[in-house]
Amino acid sequence: MSILFSRQCEYAIQGVLYLALKPEGEMTSIKELTKRLDIPYHFLGKILQRLAAKGLLMSLKGPTGGFALTKRAKDITLFDIVEAVDGSAFTKNCVLGFPECSGKNPCAVHNTWGRMRDEIYEMLVSKNISDMAKEMKKPEYRVAG
Amino acid sequence: MSILFSRQCEYAIQGVLYLALKPEGEMTSIKELTKRLDIPYHFLGKILQRLAAKGLLMSLKGPTGGFALTKRAKDITLFDIVEAVDGSAFTKNCVLGFPECSGKNPCAVHNTWGRMRDEIYEMLVSKNISDMAKEMKKPEYRVAG
DNA sequence: TCATATTCAGATTTTTCTATCCGAATTTAA
DNA sequence: TTAAATTCGGATAGAAAAATCTGAATATGA
Ligand code: SF4
Ligand code: SF4
């Protein structure tokens, strides 16, 4: 069970973080990404294609081709990625899964969870990819070297 | 996409909350539960059976049979249910899905998420089923009357 | 005793998510 | 011009989760 984000979304985050380490404009191939991050090749391909279709990434075919960010890493937040892949339903849905509860007469977890959800959202929009990526240069993140 | 808890776990919570409204020792059938809560009949059956096997519920066959809590609602926390159904992996796994990160050199979200995860855990163990169930008597929770 | 209402156990189906496969289109560089 | 390396698009396969089906076991009460 993956928490908070789908597997696909986790891969997307990991991939974009890796791209953010590259000099602006440089293309990175799926091959390189999957080798470094230990993500299934074709699956990551699909994921990045979708991110490209949504405008978050650009892509180029052919040798020397690959993917790159369309904006500066400073201007991309975690939330941008999460929203593009998993959507933002978590900001609205009841955490207990009740389908028709408005929260007008809030139950015992409503406000508590509401605060946490806001904090999570705040975390996602306040963390930019550039800052996070810098932390990733450490060797322990290089899974499967 | 359900947040935090699997669908099955959400159903379990909803079911147990409903049981907590009943007088101690009274049996409630799957039929009644699913009618009130709008949960698939056979699916909830399976879920409650598993909770019974784990000792959280007791069950009785035959007419007048059904399910009931084994402990007083005051003594059951949300975490008891969540752990029985989804496990407690969320207290340990990396929120970004990195498989081999120890957090020795924490990335930008590690500590922030760590705090939130602790808060979530704290919420789950501090909320008892009795208190929560009282809130559920309100009509808006009665989905599909 | 017998019809009925329930849980129980296991198999099966359906749906959703994850992952793979294949061939076409594009780009590069020799 | 041609071979090679890549992304692209769509189909497909596999795995996991959600939901259903079936028949057996058990308990109730008439
Ligand atoms: S009040 Fe409780 S049940 Fe209703 S939406 Fe909020 S958390 Fe969910
Ligand atoms: S430091 Fe970052 S990548 Fe590592 S476990 Fe913590 S949140 Fe995950």
Coordinates of N, CA, C and O in Angstrom, one line a residue, chain A residues 9 11 22 28-29 31 43-44 47 56 61 63 69-70 73-74 76 94 96 102-103 107 114 132 138:
Chain A
C9 N 2.4 8.2 -9.3 CA 2.7 9.6 -8.9 C 4.1 9.6 -8.2 O 4.8 10.6 -8.5
Y11 N 6.6 7.7 -8.9 CA 7.5 7.7 -10.0 C 7.7 9.0 -10.7 O 8.8 9.4 -11.1
K22 N 19.5 18.4 -13.8 CA 20.2 18.6 -15.0 C 20.3 20.1 -15.4 O 19.4 20.8 -15.1
T28 N 17.1 14.4 -21.1 CA 17.5 13.2 -20.4 C 16.6 12.0 -20.9 O 15.4 12.2 -21.0
S29 N 17.2 10.9 -21.2 CA 16.4 9.8 -21.8 C 15.8 9.0 -20.7 O 16.2 8.9 -19.6
K31 N 15.9 5.9 -20.6 CA 16.9 4.9 -20.3 C 17.7 5.3 -19.1 O 17.9 4.5 -18.1
F43 N 6.9 1.9 -18.2 CA 5.9 2.6 -17.3 C 6.3 4.0 -17.2 O 5.5 4.9 -17.3
L44 N 7.6 4.3 -16.9 CA 8.0 5.7 -16.8 C 7.9 6.4 -18.1 O 7.5 7.6 -18.1
I47 N 4.4 7.6 -18.2 CA 4.1 8.7 -17.2 C 4.7 10.0 -17.7 O 4.0 11.0 -17.7
L56 N 4.0 20.0 -18.6 CA 5.0 20.1 -17.5 C 6.4 19.8 -18.0 O 7.4 20.3 -17.5
K61 N 12.5 13.6 -29.8 CA 12.7 12.3 -30.3 C 14.2 12.2 -30.8 O 14.9 13.1 -30.8
P63 N 18.1 10.3 -31.3 CA 19.3 10.2 -30.4 C 19.5 11.6 -29.9 O 19.2 12.6 -30.5
L69 N 12.4 19.7 -18.3 CA 11.4 20.6 -17.7 C 11.1 21.7 -18.6 O 11.9 22.2 -19.3
T70 N 9.8 22.2 -18.6 CA 9.5 23.3 -19.4 C 9.7 24.6 -18.7 O 9.9 25.7 -19.3
A73 N 13.1 24.8 -12.4 CA 12.8 24.0 -11.3 C 12.3 24.8 -10.1 O 11.4 24.3 -9.3
K74 N 12.8 26.0 -10.0 CA 12.3 26.8 -8.9 C 10.8 27.1 -8.9 O 10.2 27.3 -7.9
I76 N 8.4 25.1 -10.1 CA 7.6 23.9 -10.1 C 7.5 23.4 -8.7 O 8.5 23.2 -8.0
C94 N -13.9 13.1 2.1 CA -13.9 12.7 3.5 C -12.9 11.6 3.7 O -12.8 10.7 2.9
L96 N -12.7 9.4 5.8 CA -13.3 8.1 6.2 C -14.1 7.5 5.1 O -14.7 6.4 5.2
S102 N -21.3 16.5 4.4 CA -20.9 17.8 4.1 C -19.9 18.4 5.1 O -19.2 19.3 4.9
G103 N -19.9 17.8 6.3 CA -19.1 18.4 7.4 C -19.8 19.5 8.1 O -19.2 20.2 8.9
C107 N -17.8 15.4 12.4 CA -17.5 14.3 13.3 C -16.2 14.6 14.0 O -15.5 15.5 13.7
G114 N -8.9 17.8 8.8 CA -8.9 19.0 8.0 C -7.6 19.8 8.1 O -7.0 20.3 7.1
M132 N 14.3 20.6 -3.5 CA 14.3 19.2 -3.2 C 15.3 18.4 -3.9 O 16.0 17.6 -3.3
K138 N 22.7 13.3 -2.9 CA 23.4 12.4 -2.0 C 23.4 11.0 -2.5 O 22.4 10.5 -3.1

